[in-house]
Tab-separated table of C-alpha atoms in Angstrom:
chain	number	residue	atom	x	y	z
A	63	UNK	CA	-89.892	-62.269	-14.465
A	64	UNK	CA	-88.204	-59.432	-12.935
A	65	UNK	CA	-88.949	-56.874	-10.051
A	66	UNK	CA	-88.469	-53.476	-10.894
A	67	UNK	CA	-88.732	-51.173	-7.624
A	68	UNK	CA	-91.152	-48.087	-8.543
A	69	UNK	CA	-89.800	-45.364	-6.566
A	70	UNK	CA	-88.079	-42.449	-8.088
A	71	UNK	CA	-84.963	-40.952	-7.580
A	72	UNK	CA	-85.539	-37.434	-5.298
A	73	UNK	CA	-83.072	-34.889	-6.735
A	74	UNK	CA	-80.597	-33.988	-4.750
A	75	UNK	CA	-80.596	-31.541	-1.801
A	76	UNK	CA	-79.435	-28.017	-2.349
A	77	UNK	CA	-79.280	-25.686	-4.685
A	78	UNK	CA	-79.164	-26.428	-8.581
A	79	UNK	CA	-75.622	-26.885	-9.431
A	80	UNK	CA	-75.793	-23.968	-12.326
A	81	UNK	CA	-76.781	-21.622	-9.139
A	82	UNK	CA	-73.956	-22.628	-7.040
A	83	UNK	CA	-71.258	-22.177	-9.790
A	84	UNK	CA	-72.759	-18.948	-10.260
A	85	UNK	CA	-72.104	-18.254	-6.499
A	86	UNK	CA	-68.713	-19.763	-7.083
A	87	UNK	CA	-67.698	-17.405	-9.422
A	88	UNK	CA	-69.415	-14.000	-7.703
A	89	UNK	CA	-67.227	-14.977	-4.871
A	90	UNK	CA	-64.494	-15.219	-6.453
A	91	UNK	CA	-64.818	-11.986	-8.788
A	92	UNK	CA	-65.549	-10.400	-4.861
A	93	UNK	CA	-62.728	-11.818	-3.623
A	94	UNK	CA	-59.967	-10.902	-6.219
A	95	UNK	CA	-61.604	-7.219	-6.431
A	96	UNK	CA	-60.746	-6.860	-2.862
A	97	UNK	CA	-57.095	-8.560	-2.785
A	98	UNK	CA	-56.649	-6.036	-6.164
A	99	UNK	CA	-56.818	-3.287	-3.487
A	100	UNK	CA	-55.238	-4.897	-0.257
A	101	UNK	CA	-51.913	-5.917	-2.833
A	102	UNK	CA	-52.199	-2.234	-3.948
A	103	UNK	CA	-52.377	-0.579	-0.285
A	104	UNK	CA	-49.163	-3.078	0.643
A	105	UNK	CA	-47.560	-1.907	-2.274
A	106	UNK	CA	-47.989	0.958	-1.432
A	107	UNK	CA	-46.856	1.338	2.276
A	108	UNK	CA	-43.860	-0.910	1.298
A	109	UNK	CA	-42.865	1.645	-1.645
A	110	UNK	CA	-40.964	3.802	1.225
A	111	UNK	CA	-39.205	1.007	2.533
A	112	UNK	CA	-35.175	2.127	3.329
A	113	UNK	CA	-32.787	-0.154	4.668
A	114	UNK	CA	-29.482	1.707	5.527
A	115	UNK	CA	-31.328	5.285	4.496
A	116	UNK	CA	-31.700	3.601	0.943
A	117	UNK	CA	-35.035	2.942	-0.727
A	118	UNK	CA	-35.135	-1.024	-1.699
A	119	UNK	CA	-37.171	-2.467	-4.078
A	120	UNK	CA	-39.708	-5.040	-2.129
A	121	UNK	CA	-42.857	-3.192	-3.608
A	122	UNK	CA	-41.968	-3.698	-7.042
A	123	UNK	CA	-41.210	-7.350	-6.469
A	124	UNK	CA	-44.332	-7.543	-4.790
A	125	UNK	CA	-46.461	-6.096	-7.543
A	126	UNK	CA	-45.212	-8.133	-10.059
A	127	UNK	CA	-45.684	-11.571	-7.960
A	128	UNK	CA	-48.762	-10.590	-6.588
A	129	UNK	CA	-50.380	-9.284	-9.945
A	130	UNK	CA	-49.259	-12.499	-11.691
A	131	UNK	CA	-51.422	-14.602	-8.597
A	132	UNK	CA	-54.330	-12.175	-8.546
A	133	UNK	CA	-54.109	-12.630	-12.938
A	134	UNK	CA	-54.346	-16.665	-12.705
A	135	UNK	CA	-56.508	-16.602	-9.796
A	136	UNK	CA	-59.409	-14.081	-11.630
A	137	UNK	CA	-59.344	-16.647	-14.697
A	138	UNK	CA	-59.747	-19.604	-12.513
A	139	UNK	CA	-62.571	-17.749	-10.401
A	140	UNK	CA	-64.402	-16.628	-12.842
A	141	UNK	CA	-63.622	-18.161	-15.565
A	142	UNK	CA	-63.870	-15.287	-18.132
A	143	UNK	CA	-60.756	-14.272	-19.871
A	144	UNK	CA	-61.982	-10.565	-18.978
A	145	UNK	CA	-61.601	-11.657	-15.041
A	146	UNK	CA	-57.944	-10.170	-15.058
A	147	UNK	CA	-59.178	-6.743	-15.276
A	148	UNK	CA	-61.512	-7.427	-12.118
A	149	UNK	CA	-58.109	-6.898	-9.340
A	150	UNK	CA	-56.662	-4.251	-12.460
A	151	UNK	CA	-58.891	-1.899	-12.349
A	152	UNK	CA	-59.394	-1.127	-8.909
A	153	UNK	CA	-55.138	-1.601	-8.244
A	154	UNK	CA	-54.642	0.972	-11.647
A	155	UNK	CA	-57.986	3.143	-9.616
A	156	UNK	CA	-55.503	3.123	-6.320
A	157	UNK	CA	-51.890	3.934	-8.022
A	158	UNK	CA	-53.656	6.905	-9.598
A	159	UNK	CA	-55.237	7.881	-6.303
A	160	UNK	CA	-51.829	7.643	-4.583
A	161	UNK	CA	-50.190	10.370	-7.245
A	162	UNK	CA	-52.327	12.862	-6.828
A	163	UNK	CA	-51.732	15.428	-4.024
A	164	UNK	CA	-54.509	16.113	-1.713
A	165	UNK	CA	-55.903	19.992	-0.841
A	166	UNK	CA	-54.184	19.792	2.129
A	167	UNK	CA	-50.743	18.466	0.331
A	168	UNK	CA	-50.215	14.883	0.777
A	169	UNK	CA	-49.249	12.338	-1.295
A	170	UNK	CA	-48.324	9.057	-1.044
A	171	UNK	CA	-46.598	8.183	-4.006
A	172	UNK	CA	-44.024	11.205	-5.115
A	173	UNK	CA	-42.689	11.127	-8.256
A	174	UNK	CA	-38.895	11.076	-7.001
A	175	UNK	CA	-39.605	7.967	-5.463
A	176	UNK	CA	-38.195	5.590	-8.035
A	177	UNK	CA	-39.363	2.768	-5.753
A	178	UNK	CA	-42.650	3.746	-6.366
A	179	UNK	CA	-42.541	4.283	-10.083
A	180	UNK	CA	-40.782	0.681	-10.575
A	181	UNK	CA	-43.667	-0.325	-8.632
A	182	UNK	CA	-46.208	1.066	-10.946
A	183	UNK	CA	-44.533	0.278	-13.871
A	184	UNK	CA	-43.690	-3.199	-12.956
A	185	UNK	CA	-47.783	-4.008	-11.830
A	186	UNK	CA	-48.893	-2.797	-15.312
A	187	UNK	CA	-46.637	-4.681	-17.052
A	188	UNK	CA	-47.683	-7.725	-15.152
A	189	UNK	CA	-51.277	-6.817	-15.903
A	190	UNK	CA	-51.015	-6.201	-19.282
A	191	UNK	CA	-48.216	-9.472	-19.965
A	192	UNK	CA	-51.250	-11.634	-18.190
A	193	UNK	CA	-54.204	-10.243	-19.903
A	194	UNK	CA	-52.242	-10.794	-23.408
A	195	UNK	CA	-51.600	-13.875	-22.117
A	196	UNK	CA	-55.400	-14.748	-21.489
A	197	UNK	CA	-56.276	-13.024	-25.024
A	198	UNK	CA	-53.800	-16.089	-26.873
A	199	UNK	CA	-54.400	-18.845	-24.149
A	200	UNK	CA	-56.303	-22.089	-25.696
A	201	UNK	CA	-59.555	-21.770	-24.066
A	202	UNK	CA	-59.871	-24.886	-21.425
A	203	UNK	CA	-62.741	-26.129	-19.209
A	204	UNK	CA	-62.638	-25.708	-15.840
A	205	UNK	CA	-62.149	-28.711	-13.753
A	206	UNK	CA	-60.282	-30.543	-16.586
């Protein structure tokens, strides 16, 4: 004859684990929205970068490595293969910004800047190579 102990498991403390990878992944779409626009405004200061009185190139090599992490990171965030256009779109929203002059004249990206244009050439590419990318990617389960 055996002894079976009559007391139920309790289910666990905290929230159910469907609503915390929920809050996982709102954090994370958050998160790469705002590093979409905090790469974008570095870009963007770095674009007049001169060394010697001659533009360099560090914002277009930043663009393209940065857009490549933010890319990866949105897909492992979210876990959507639409999550690469959450730091896009508001980094595509800021280059456009930056080329048009204001009332009062400014303008931070000029069009004889070829710095800058690199720059914006360079980060689409990168968004466009990763997004493609997602589009013919296996799919895969996160955590495995």
């Amino acid at each position: 004859m055996t002894v079976v102990d009559d007391q139920t498991a309790s289910p666990p403390a905290g929230p159910p684990p469907r609503l915390l990878d929920l809050g996982v992944r709102v954090a994370g779409a958050i998160i790469v929205v705002v590093a979409g626009v905090l790469t974008g405004v570095l870009e963007l200061l770095l674009a007049t970068v001169r060394v010697g009185g001659y533009l360099i190139g560090v914002s277009a090599l930043i663009a393209v490595g940065a857009n490549i992490v933010l890319s990866w990171f949105a897909y492992e965030a979210v876990g959507r293969r639409w999550a690469v256009a959450l730091p896009a779109v508001p980094w595509f929203t800021l280059m456009a910004v930056a080329a048009v002059r204001t009332s009062e004249g400014d303008l931070l990206l000029a069009g004889d800047n070829w710095v800058g244009l690199a720059m914006i050439v360079a980060g689409a590419m990168t968004f466009a190579v990763m997004g493609f990318r997602q589009i013919l990617a296996p799919t895969h389960t996160l955590g495995g």
